[in-house]
Amino acid sequence: MSDVVLGSGTNRIGNGLKWALVAAINLLLLYGVTLMYAQGEMAFALLVLIITATANWVFLSSKAYSYRYVFPALVGVLVFVVFPLIYTVNIAFTNYSSTNLLSLQRVKEIHLAKTYETGGGSYGFSLYQNGESYQLNLQGKGDNKHSYTTEDFYLMGAEGVDAIQVTTLDGSSEPVGEKLAIKALIKLRQGLKKVQITLPDGTGLAMTGLRSFGAIAPVYQAGENDTLIDSRSGAVLTPDHATGFYIDEHGERLSPGFTVYTGWDNFIRVTTDEGVQEPFLKIFVWTVSFSALTVVFTLAVGLLMACLMQWEPLKGNGVYRLFLILPYAVPAFISILIFRGLFNQNFGGNYSAPFI
């Protein structure tokens, strides 16, 4: 009797752990879906949500027990074959390009973050470090005799923020900490470029050189209906949903642009634009020919080699099989090296926008 009770208690504990693990995995995946949705990646969020819901049904329902063995393979086909195909077809109906990668809202934020030097005064500066915090001491140049000391600010983790807002203290305040040499300023210049200082009179300053800060102002102001107003000329730029760019009254486009659906325009251009039609036809014919010949020769040579490897009088079959498998292993290794270079923090795909 005691063994039965003990076994029952063990089963309850096992079931409890199983459901706790399932709940934890679901919460983690739903958190990822929420992040994707917040970033505007609707397609990826929907894909993960569908896979999560299907996995719960397959592995938790007794009616779907037989699908558990093929589910991983079906997910692989969906993620690596079906989804990329649908995603690519969807992109073909948009103006997606190197200048039209982002959404309208993100493009608007980029333009609103642009600044220019107003010529309202230039300041030399010295940087002081006190533990993990920093202070800037600003000294006016030329006829500008003002000097200011900023409040404490932090540069650690500045890579993930657009700007570091810093206010100033009165001119009599002295910075605290160790004055850093030019060598240290060079190492910290990426973080210092994100520092935006507000003087007591409301003037904004930003780094304009390795040894100077200058007065800046935003290039554009937000208008109604997603329009932008040029602070320098007063010109109004409106989003053109046909081309995917902000344009002014003269029709000039402002880069970067945003992604919009263009319908069949890309396909019509392929068949009517001579500059695109001729190279497209050459590439299309070559691709079809290459694919057909690859299948035919791969099948023929593969069958021939398979027959040879099974031929009993042939000596050293193991060595030949080793040489035959190497071409399949080497491309994966090369891909690893390529992606290692792409994700290199110093020389890979990272890009820092210059001051405007």
Tab-separated table of C-alpha atoms in Angstrom:
chain	number	residue	atom	x	y	z
A	1	MET	CA	0.000	0.000	0.000
A	2	SER	CA	2.798	2.375	0.885
A	3	ASP	CA	4.502	1.616	-2.450
A	4	VAL	CA	1.335	2.615	-4.301
A	5	VAL	CA	1.107	5.902	-2.391
A	6	LEU	CA	4.788	6.583	-2.989
A	7	GLY	CA	4.435	5.888	-6.704
A	8	SER	CA	1.398	8.155	-6.924
A	9	GLY	CA	3.252	10.957	-5.183
A	10	THR	CA	6.221	10.549	-7.524
A	11	ASN	CA	3.915	10.759	-10.557
A	12	ARG	CA	2.352	13.974	-9.246
A	13	ILE	CA	5.788	15.507	-8.751
A	14	GLY	CA	6.848	14.422	-12.253
A	15	ASN	CA	3.691	15.867	-13.800
A	16	GLY	CA	4.131	19.075	-11.860
A	17	LEU	CA	7.722	19.464	-13.109
A	18	LYS	CA	6.603	18.717	-16.669
A	19	TRP	CA	3.892	21.366	-16.624
A	20	ALA	CA	6.235	23.853	-14.967
A	21	LEU	CA	8.811	23.289	-17.738
A	22	VAL	CA	6.141	23.665	-20.441
A	23	ALA	CA	4.888	26.881	-18.845
A	24	ALA	CA	8.431	28.294	-18.600
A	25	ILE	CA	9.162	27.510	-22.277
A	26	ASN	CA	5.847	29.055	-23.370
A	27	LEU	CA	6.447	32.205	-21.345
A	28	LEU	CA	9.935	32.551	-22.815
A	29	LEU	CA	8.656	32.138	-26.373
A	30	LEU	CA	5.747	34.538	-25.781
A	31	TYR	CA	8.219	37.077	-24.422
A	32	GLY	CA	10.226	36.702	-27.638
A	33	VAL	CA	7.048	37.159	-29.691
A	34	THR	CA	6.255	40.339	-27.755
A	35	LEU	CA	9.723	41.733	-28.430
A	36	MET	CA	9.430	40.952	-32.148
A	37	TYR	CA	6.010	42.613	-32.287
A	38	ALA	CA	7.359	45.687	-30.489
A	39	GLN	CA	10.176	45.918	-33.045
A	40	GLY	CA	7.673	45.750	-35.905
A	41	GLU	CA	8.739	42.251	-37.027
A	42	MET	CA	5.200	40.972	-37.525
A	43	ALA	CA	6.135	38.083	-39.835
A	44	PHE	CA	8.673	36.583	-37.433
A	45	ALA	CA	6.402	37.109	-34.435
A	46	LEU	CA	3.539	35.343	-36.224
A	47	LEU	CA	5.830	32.463	-37.255
A	48	VAL	CA	7.049	31.850	-33.696
A	49	LEU	CA	3.493	32.124	-32.349
A	50	ILE	CA	2.183	29.530	-34.840
A	51	ILE	CA	5.041	27.115	-34.086
A	52	THR	CA	4.539	27.531	-30.320
A	53	ALA	CA	0.783	26.915	-30.504
A	54	THR	CA	1.241	23.895	-32.787
A	55	ALA	CA	3.972	22.429	-30.561
A	56	ASN	CA	1.713	22.696	-27.510
A	57	TRP	CA	-1.065	20.845	-29.331
A	58	VAL	CA	1.239	18.129	-30.699
A	59	PHE	CA	3.075	17.373	-27.457
A	60	LEU	CA	0.228	17.874	-24.977
A	61	SER	CA	-2.723	16.333	-26.793
A	62	SER	CA	-3.118	12.563	-26.912
A	63	LYS	CA	-4.904	12.870	-30.261
A	64	ALA	CA	-1.738	14.279	-31.878
A	65	TYR	CA	0.624	11.680	-30.425
A	66	SER	CA	1.588	10.249	-33.818
A	67	TYR	CA	2.652	13.692	-35.098
A	68	ARG	CA	5.397	14.029	-32.495
A	69	TYR	CA	7.856	12.077	-34.617
A	70	VAL	CA	7.469	14.211	-37.746
A	71	PHE	CA	6.868	17.558	-36.044
A	72	PRO	CA	10.580	18.590	-35.809
A	73	ALA	CA	11.062	17.851	-39.520
A	74	LEU	CA	7.911	19.790	-40.433
A	75	VAL	CA	9.067	22.752	-38.350
A	76	GLY	CA	12.427	22.652	-40.133
A	77	VAL	CA	10.716	22.702	-43.530
A	78	LEU	CA	8.439	25.550	-42.418
A	79	VAL	CA	11.254	27.689	-40.972
A	80	PHE	CA	13.948	27.076	-43.578
A	81	VAL	CA	11.934	26.500	-46.773
A	82	VAL	CA	8.315	27.682	-46.668
A	83	PHE	CA	8.743	30.839	-44.578
A	84	PRO	CA	11.783	32.205	-46.531
A	85	LEU	CA	9.903	31.533	-49.773
A	86	ILE	CA	6.786	33.411	-48.640
A	87	TYR	CA	8.894	36.204	-47.132
A	88	THR	CA	10.856	36.614	-50.372
A	89	VAL	CA	7.690	36.713	-52.483
A	90	ASN	CA	6.259	39.350	-50.140
A	91	ILE	CA	9.410	41.487	-50.505
A	92	ALA	CA	9.100	41.267	-54.299
A	93	PHE	CA	5.918	43.358	-54.091
A	94	THR	CA	7.637	46.180	-52.128
A	95	ASN	CA	10.338	48.773	-52.836
A	96	TYR	CA	12.709	47.020	-50.409
A	97	SER	CA	16.283	48.123	-51.192
A	98	SER	CA	19.432	49.485	-49.562
A	99	THR	CA	17.720	52.871	-49.098
A	100	ASN	CA	14.267	51.516	-48.182
A	101	LEU	CA	14.763	49.119	-45.298
A	102	LEU	CA	12.820	50.622	-42.404
A	103	SER	CA	9.269	51.514	-41.466
A	104	LEU	CA	7.906	55.037	-41.845
A	105	GLN	CA	7.955	55.633	-38.083
A	106	ARG	CA	11.582	54.570	-37.731
A	107	VAL	CA	12.645	56.712	-40.708
A	108	LYS	CA	10.851	59.680	-39.180
A	109	GLU	CA	12.734	59.146	-35.896
A	110	ILE	CA	16.059	59.062	-37.763
A	111	HIS	CA	15.355	62.350	-39.539
A	112	LEU	CA	14.177	64.029	-36.334
A	113	ALA	CA	17.444	62.993	-34.640
A	114	LYS	CA	19.558	64.814	-37.259
A	115	THR	CA	21.302	67.971	-36.063
A	116	TYR	CA	23.423	70.753	-37.524
A	117	GLU	CA	25.837	73.336	-36.127
A	118	THR	CA	24.165	76.680	-35.602
A	119	GLY	CA	27.344	78.695	-35.159
A	120	GLY	CA	26.179	79.818	-31.729
A	121	GLY	CA	29.538	79.273	-30.066
A	122	SER	CA	32.280	76.705	-29.793
A	123	TYR	CA	33.765	75.220	-26.649
A	124	GLY	CA	36.950	73.334	-25.921
A	125	PHE	CA	36.600	70.681	-23.277
A	126	SER	CA	38.401	68.496	-20.786
A	127	LEU	CA	37.029	65.161	-19.609
A	128	TYR	CA	37.317	64.060	-15.973
A	129	GLN	CA	36.696	60.565	-14.639
A	130	ASN	CA	35.545	59.787	-11.110
A	131	GLY	CA	35.029	56.035	-10.757
A	132	GLU	CA	32.534	55.019	-13.452
A	133	SER	CA	31.136	58.532	-13.923
A	134	TYR	CA	32.463	61.392	-16.043
A	135	GLN	CA	32.281	65.183	-16.077
A	136	LEU	CA	33.023	67.650	-18.865
A	137	ASN	CA	34.625	71.039	-18.280
A	138	LEU	CA	33.766	73.401	-21.166
A	139	GLN	CA	35.834	76.467	-22.018
A	140	GLY	CA	34.557	79.009	-24.542
A	141	LYS	CA	36.680	79.804	-27.618
A	142	GLY	CA	37.354	83.213	-29.190
A	143	ASP	CA	34.968	85.909	-27.971
A	144	ASN	CA	33.075	83.333	-25.961
A	145	LYS	CA	34.475	83.598	-22.418
A	146	HIS	CA	31.958	81.363	-20.704
A	147	SER	CA	32.946	78.146	-19.003
A	148	TYR	CA	30.743	75.381	-17.647
A	149	THR	CA	31.029	72.085	-15.809
A	150	THR	CA	28.519	69.331	-16.507
A	151	GLU	CA	26.837	67.042	-14.040
A	152	ASP	CA	27.982	63.441	-13.698
A	153	PHE	CA	27.094	61.125	-16.574
A	154	TYR	CA	27.934	57.566	-17.595
A	155	LEU	CA	29.347	56.268	-20.863
A	156	MET	CA	29.103	52.554	-20.037
A	157	GLY	CA	26.407	50.929	-22.123
A	158	ALA	CA	26.134	53.964	-24.412
A	159	GLU	CA	26.178	51.715	-27.499
A	160	GLY	CA	22.512	50.871	-27.055
A	161	VAL	CA	21.151	54.434	-26.684
A	162	ASP	CA	20.601	57.222	-29.217
A	163	ALA	CA	21.721	60.100	-26.987
A	164	ILE	CA	23.009	60.885	-23.481
A	165	GLN	CA	21.257	63.991	-22.155
A	166	VAL	CA	23.498	66.064	-19.833
A	167	THR	CA	22.846	69.420	-18.149
A	168	THR	CA	25.472	71.890	-16.938
A	169	LEU	CA	26.265	73.391	-13.566
A	170	ASP	CA	27.283	77.010	-13.012
A	171	GLY	CA	30.641	78.249	-14.255
A	172	SER	CA	32.190	78.293	-10.775
A	173	SER	CA	31.795	74.533	-10.246
A	174	GLU	CA	34.963	72.491	-10.451
A	175	PRO	CA	35.036	69.016	-12.009
A	176	VAL	CA	35.799	66.098	-9.732
A	177	GLY	CA	38.118	63.268	-10.675
A	178	GLU	CA	41.136	62.620	-12.860
A	179	LYS	CA	41.626	64.633	-16.060
A	180	LEU	CA	41.917	62.225	-18.986
A	181	ALA	CA	44.566	62.503	-21.682
A	182	ILE	CA	43.884	62.658	-25.417
A	183	LYS	CA	44.558	58.915	-25.707
A	184	ALA	CA	41.622	58.174	-23.400
A	185	LEU	CA	39.394	60.620	-25.309
A	186	ILE	CA	40.056	58.714	-28.524
A	187	LYS	CA	38.896	55.478	-26.883
A	188	LEU	CA	35.738	57.159	-25.544
A	189	ARG	CA	34.894	59.229	-28.628
A	190	GLN	CA	31.989	57.005	-29.742
A	191	GLY	CA	30.266	57.496	-26.395
A	192	LEU	CA	31.102	61.231	-26.311
A	193	LYS	CA	29.468	61.690	-29.726
A	194	LYS	CA	26.166	60.700	-28.115
A	195	VAL	CA	26.461	63.272	-25.317
A	196	GLN	CA	24.035	66.178	-25.794
A	197	ILE	CA	24.612	69.067	-23.385
A	198	THR	CA	22.012	71.670	-22.468
A	199	LEU	CA	23.413	75.020	-21.287
A	200	PRO	CA	21.558	77.207	-18.743
A	201	ASP	CA	20.206	79.411	-21.572
A	202	GLY	CA	18.767	76.366	-23.352
A	203	THR	CA	21.462	76.101	-26.033
A	204	GLY	CA	22.239	72.549	-27.059
A	205	LEU	CA	25.818	71.365	-27.550
A	206	ALA	CA	27.227	68.232	-29.154
A	207	MET	CA	30.696	66.970	-29.978
A	208	THR	CA	31.904	68.530	-33.244
A	209	GLY	CA	35.553	67.509	-33.024
A	210	LEU	CA	37.938	65.516	-30.907
A	211	ARG	CA	38.662	68.597	-28.768
A	212	SER	CA	35.512	70.696	-29.146
A	213	PHE	CA	31.762	70.927	-28.575
A	214	GLY	CA	29.564	73.221	-30.643
A	215	ALA	CA	26.026	74.621	-30.608
A	216	ILE	CA	23.562	72.374	-32.437
A	217	ALA	CA	19.892	72.371	-33.339
A	218	PRO	CA	17.602	69.722	-34.866
A	219	VAL	CA	17.412	69.843	-38.655
A	220	TYR	CA	13.747	68.866	-38.746
A	221	GLN	CA	10.709	69.399	-36.557
A	222	ALA	CA	7.703	67.057	-36.500
A	223	GLY	CA	4.618	68.341	-38.322
A	224	GLU	CA	1.081	67.093	-38.796
A	225	ASN	CA	0.315	63.799	-40.569
A	226	ASP	CA	3.919	62.544	-40.318
A	227	THR	CA	5.316	65.590	-42.127
A	228	LEU	CA	8.719	67.128	-41.363
A	229	ILE	CA	9.512	70.849	-41.186
A	230	ASP	CA	13.041	71.982	-42.079
A	231	SER	CA	14.219	74.221	-39.220
A	232	ARG	CA	16.627	76.090	-41.519
A	233	SER	CA	14.317	76.960	-44.419
A	234	GLY	CA	10.821	76.223	-43.148
A	235	ALA	CA	10.222	73.803	-46.014
A	236	VAL	CA	7.688	71.046	-45.399
A	237	LEU	CA	8.586	67.487	-46.357
A	238	THR	CA	5.773	64.979	-46.816
A	239	PRO	CA	5.981	61.172	-46.919
A	240	ASP	CA	5.342	59.883	-50.436
A	241	HIS	CA	3.753	56.443	-50.084
A	242	ALA	CA	4.220	55.780	-53.800
A	243	THR	CA	8.029	56.028	-53.763
A	244	GLY	CA	8.752	55.442	-50.061
A	245	PHE	CA	10.635	58.716	-49.444
A	246	TYR	CA	10.118	62.081	-47.775
A	247	ILE	CA	9.992	64.695	-50.548
A	248	ASP	CA	10.010	68.500	-50.532
A	249	GLU	CA	8.059	70.913	-52.723
A	250	HIS	CA	10.658	70.486	-55.493
A	251	GLY	CA	10.320	66.706	-55.516
A	252	GLU	CA	13.738	66.101	-53.951
A	253	ARG	CA	13.949	62.836	-52.020
A	254	LEU	CA	15.321	62.567	-48.493
A	255	SER	CA	17.245	59.399	-47.663
A	256	PRO	CA	16.826	56.981	-46.053
A	257	GLY	CA	13.404	56.007	-47.289
A	258	PHE	CA	10.804	53.598	-45.933
A	259	THR	CA	9.287	50.372	-47.209
A	260	VAL	CA	5.968	50.517	-49.069
A	261	TYR	CA	4.052	48.062	-51.236
A	262	THR	CA	4.409	48.801	-54.952
A	263	GLY	CA	2.257	46.009	-56.367
A	264	TRP	CA	3.454	44.603	-59.701
A	265	ASP	CA	5.820	47.527	-60.435
A	266	ASN	CA	8.980	45.464	-59.916
A	267	PHE	CA	7.777	42.747	-62.299
A	268	ILE	CA	6.653	45.305	-64.900
A	269	ARG	CA	10.059	46.982	-64.686
A	270	VAL	CA	11.816	43.665	-65.362
A	271	THR	CA	9.860	43.214	-68.603
A	272	THR	CA	9.881	46.841	-69.831
A	273	ASP	CA	13.076	48.518	-68.569
A	274	GLU	CA	15.908	47.716	-71.011
A	275	GLY	CA	18.524	48.425	-68.367
A	276	VAL	CA	17.049	45.658	-66.210
A	277	GLN	CA	15.542	43.353	-68.830
A	278	GLU	CA	18.747	42.346	-70.643
A	279	PRO	CA	20.864	41.378	-67.589
A	280	PHE	CA	17.819	39.752	-65.949
A	281	LEU	CA	17.213	37.458	-68.933
A	282	LYS	CA	20.888	36.457	-69.046
A	283	ILE	CA	20.934	35.703	-65.331
A	284	PHE	CA	17.611	33.854	-65.515
A	285	VAL	CA	18.732	31.627	-68.403
A	286	TRP	CA	22.052	30.915	-66.725
A	287	THR	CA	20.346	30.068	-63.403
A	288	VAL	CA	17.890	27.649	-65.029
A	289	SER	CA	20.658	26.034	-67.087
A	290	PHE	CA	22.953	25.729	-64.100
A	291	SER	CA	20.201	24.209	-61.952
A	292	ALA	CA	19.232	21.671	-64.621
A	293	LEU	CA	22.818	20.647	-65.411
A	294	THR	CA	23.659	20.442	-61.707
A	295	VAL	CA	20.800	18.031	-61.052
A	296	VAL	CA	21.585	15.876	-64.102
A	297	PHE	CA	25.351	15.637	-63.525
A	298	THR	CA	24.998	15.260	-59.752
A	299	LEU	CA	22.564	12.389	-60.201
A	300	ALA	CA	24.652	10.672	-62.879
A	301	VAL	CA	28.012	11.100	-61.142
A	302	GLY	CA	26.483	10.244	-57.756
A	303	LEU	CA	25.034	6.971	-58.996
A	304	LEU	CA	28.328	6.087	-60.688
A	305	MET	CA	30.364	6.802	-57.542
A	306	ALA	CA	27.873	4.904	-55.359
A	307	CYS	CA	28.213	1.853	-57.569
A	308	LEU	CA	32.004	2.108	-57.462
A	309	MET	CA	32.053	2.417	-53.666
A	310	GLN	CA	30.047	-0.815	-53.393
A	311	TRP	CA	32.279	-2.707	-55.817
A	312	GLU	CA	33.985	-5.414	-53.760
A	313	PRO	CA	37.223	-5.740	-55.813
A	314	LEU	CA	37.946	-1.997	-55.256
A	315	LYS	CA	40.498	-1.546	-52.458
A	316	GLY	CA	40.524	1.403	-50.019
A	317	ASN	CA	36.804	2.169	-50.097
A	318	GLY	CA	37.004	3.935	-46.730
A	319	VAL	CA	39.638	6.402	-47.978
A	320	TYR	CA	37.601	7.225	-51.090
A	321	ARG	CA	34.490	7.783	-49.002
A	322	LEU	CA	36.443	10.166	-46.758
A	323	PHE	CA	37.520	12.242	-49.774
A	324	LEU	CA	33.965	12.286	-51.080
A	325	ILE	CA	32.478	13.625	-47.831
A	326	LEU	CA	35.029	16.469	-47.445
A	327	PRO	CA	33.329	18.793	-50.011
A	328	TYR	CA	30.156	18.640	-47.901
A	329	ALA	CA	31.969	19.552	-44.670
A	330	VAL	CA	34.232	22.349	-45.974
A	331	PRO	CA	31.477	24.828	-47.095
A	332	ALA	CA	29.958	24.784	-43.591
A	333	PHE	CA	33.353	25.577	-42.077
A	334	ILE	CA	33.853	28.436	-44.547
A	335	SER	CA	30.389	29.783	-43.671
A	336	ILE	CA	31.346	29.827	-39.998
A	337	LEU	CA	34.425	31.930	-40.812
A	338	ILE	CA	32.372	34.321	-42.950
A	339	PHE	CA	29.779	34.904	-40.235
A	340	ARG	CA	32.540	35.301	-37.677
A	341	GLY	CA	33.832	38.209	-39.760
A	342	LEU	CA	30.361	39.686	-40.262
A	343	PHE	CA	29.707	39.766	-36.521
A	344	ASN	CA	33.116	41.206	-35.653
A	345	GLN	CA	32.479	44.224	-33.396
A	346	ASN	CA	35.257	46.336	-34.926
A	347	PHE	CA	35.333	45.382	-38.614
A	348	GLY	CA	32.036	43.588	-39.204
A	349	GLY	CA	28.574	44.911	-40.063
A	350	ASN	CA	28.356	47.598	-37.340
A	351	TYR	CA	27.723	51.137	-38.596
A	352	SER	CA	27.837	54.405	-36.718
A	353	ALA	CA	26.046	57.348	-38.343
A	354	PRO	CA	28.228	60.480	-38.660
A	355	PHE	CA	27.248	63.882	-37.365
A	356	ILE	CA	25.259	65.944	-39.814
